[in-house]
Short mmCIF file of C-alpha atoms in Angstrom, two decimals:
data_model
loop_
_atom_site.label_atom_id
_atom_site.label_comp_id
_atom_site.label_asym_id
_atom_site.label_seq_id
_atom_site.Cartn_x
_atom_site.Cartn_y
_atom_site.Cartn_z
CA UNK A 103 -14.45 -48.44 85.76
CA UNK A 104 -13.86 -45.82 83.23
CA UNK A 105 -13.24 -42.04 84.83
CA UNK A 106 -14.23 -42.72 88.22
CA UNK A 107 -11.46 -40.41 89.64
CA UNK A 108 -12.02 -37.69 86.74
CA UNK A 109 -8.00 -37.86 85.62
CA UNK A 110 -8.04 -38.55 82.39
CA UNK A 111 -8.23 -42.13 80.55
CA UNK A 112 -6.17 -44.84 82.05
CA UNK A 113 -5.78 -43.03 85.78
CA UNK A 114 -7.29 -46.16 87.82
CA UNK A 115 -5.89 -45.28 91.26
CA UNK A 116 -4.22 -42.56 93.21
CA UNK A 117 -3.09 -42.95 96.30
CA UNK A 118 -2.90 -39.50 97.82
CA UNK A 119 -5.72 -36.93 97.36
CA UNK A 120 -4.63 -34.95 94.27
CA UNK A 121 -6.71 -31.80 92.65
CA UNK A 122 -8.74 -32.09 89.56
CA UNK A 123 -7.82 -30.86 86.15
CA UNK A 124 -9.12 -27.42 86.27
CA UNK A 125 -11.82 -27.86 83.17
CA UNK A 126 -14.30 -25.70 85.34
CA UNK A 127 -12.45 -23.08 84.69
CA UNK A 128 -12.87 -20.09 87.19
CA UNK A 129 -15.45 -21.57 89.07
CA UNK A 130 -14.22 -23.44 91.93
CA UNK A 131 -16.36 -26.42 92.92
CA UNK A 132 -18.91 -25.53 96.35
CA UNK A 133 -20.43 -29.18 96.28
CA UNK A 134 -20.05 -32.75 95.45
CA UNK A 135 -21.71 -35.61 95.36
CA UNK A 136 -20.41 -39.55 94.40
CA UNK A 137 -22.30 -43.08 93.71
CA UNK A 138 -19.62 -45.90 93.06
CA UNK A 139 -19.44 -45.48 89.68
CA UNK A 140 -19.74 -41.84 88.98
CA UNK A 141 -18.91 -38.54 90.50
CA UNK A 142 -20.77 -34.88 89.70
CA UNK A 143 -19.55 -31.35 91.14
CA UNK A 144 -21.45 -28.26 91.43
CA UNK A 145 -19.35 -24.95 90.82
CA UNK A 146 -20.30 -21.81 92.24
CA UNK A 147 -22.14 -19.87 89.33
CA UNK A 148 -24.73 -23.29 89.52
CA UNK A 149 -23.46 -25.30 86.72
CA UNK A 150 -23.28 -28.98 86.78
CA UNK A 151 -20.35 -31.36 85.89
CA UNK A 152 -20.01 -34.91 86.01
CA UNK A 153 -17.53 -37.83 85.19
CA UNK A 154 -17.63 -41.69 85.24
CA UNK A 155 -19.44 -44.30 83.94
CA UNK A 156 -22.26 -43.44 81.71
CA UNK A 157 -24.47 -46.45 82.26
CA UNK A 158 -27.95 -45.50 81.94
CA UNK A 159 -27.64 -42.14 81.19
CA UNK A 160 -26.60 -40.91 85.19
CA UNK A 161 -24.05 -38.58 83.60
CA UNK A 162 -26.88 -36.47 82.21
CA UNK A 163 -25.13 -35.94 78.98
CA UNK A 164 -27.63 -36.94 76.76
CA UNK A 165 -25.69 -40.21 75.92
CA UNK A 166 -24.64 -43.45 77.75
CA UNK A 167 -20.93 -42.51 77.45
CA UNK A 168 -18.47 -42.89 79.49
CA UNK A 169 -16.52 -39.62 80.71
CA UNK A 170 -12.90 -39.74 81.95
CA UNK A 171 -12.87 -35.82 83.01
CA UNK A 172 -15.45 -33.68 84.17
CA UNK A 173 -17.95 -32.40 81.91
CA UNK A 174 -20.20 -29.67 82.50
CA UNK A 175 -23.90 -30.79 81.77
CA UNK A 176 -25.06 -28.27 79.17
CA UNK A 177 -29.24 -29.29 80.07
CA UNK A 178 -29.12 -27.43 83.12
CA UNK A 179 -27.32 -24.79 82.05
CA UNK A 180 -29.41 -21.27 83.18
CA UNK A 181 -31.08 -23.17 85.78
CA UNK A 182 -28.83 -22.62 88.63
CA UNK A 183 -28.62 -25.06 90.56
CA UNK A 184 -28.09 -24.80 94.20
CA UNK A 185 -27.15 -28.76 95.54
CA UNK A 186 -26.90 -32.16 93.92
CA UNK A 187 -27.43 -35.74 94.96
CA UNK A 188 -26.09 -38.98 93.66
CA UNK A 189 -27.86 -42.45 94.03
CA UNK A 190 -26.80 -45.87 92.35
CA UNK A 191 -27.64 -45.27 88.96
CA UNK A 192 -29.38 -41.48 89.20
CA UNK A 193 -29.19 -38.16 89.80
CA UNK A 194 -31.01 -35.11 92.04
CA UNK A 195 -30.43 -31.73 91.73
CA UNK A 196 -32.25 -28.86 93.52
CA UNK A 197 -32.71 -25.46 91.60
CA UNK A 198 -32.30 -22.07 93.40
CA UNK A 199 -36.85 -22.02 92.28
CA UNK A 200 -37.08 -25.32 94.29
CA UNK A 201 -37.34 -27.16 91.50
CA UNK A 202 -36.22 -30.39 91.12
CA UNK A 203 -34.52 -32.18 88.13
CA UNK A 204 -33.75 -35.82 87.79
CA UNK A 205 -31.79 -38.05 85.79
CA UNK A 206 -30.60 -41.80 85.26
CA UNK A 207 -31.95 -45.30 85.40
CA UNK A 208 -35.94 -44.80 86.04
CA UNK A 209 -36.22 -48.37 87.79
CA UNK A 210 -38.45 -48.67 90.51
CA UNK A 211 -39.74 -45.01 90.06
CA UNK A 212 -36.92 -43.79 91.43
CA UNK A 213 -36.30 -40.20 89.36
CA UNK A 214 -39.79 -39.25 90.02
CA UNK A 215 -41.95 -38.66 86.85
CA UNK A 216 -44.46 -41.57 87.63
CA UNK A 217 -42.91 -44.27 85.32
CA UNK A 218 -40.12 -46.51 85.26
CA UNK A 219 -38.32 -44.95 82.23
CA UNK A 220 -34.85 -43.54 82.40
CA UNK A 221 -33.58 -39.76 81.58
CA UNK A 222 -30.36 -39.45 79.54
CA UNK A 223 -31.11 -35.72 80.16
CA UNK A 224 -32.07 -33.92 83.71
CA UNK A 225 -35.93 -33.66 83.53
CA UNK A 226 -38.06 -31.68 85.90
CA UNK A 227 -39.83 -33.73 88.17
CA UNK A 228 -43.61 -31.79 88.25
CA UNK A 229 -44.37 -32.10 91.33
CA UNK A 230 -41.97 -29.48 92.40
CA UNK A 231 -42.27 -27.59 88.50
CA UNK A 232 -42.10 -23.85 89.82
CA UNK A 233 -45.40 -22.16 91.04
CA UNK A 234 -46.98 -25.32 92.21
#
């Protein structure tokens, strides 16, 4: 699958651990979190960035896209974010408020917001909306 290791297009397979390009920048990377066909990293200053296959929206990108190196995901940008989760097909992540935001295939009810439809953007799930 496109991107899964975050290389660059056409790197399928590496067979010793080997460092990411360094698109975060400065930030180094204080979390991670993988399904099988994507990959997302949280940097230290609370930004996002994810890589992979961009199925039903789980890259959060606002597109179904596939990503062969990390990209930061600009819809959570200011929210600092403080730990991320990845399941099959969606995304957590948990805001330094307590908030949560969710993103992905909606199947099932699985990101939260009381339906079965599916975020192509990270979407506060109310029940945890700050103040409540």
């Amino acid at each position: 699958f496109p991107g899964l290791l975050g290389h660059g297009e056409g790197v399928k397979q590496l067979k010793t651990p080997t460092r990411l390009p360094t698109l975060l920048g400065d930030e180094r990377a204080i979390g991670v979190a993988a399904s099988g066909l994507f990959s997302l990293a949280l940097s230290a200053d609370g930004a996002v960035w994810s890589w992979g296959c961009g199925g039903p929206g789980e890259l959060g990108h606002g597109d179904k896209e596939d990503q062969w190196q990390p990209k930061k995901i600009e819809a959570l940008a200011g929210k600092r974010v403080v730990a991320v989760s990845a399941g099959g097909m969606h995304n957590l992540a948990l805001t330094a408020d307590g908030g949560v935001c969710s993103w992905g295939d909606g199947n099932d009810g699985r990101l939260g917001h009381g339906n079965r439809e599916g975020q192509l953007l990270p979407k506060k799930i109310e029940m945890w909306a700050t103040g409540q």
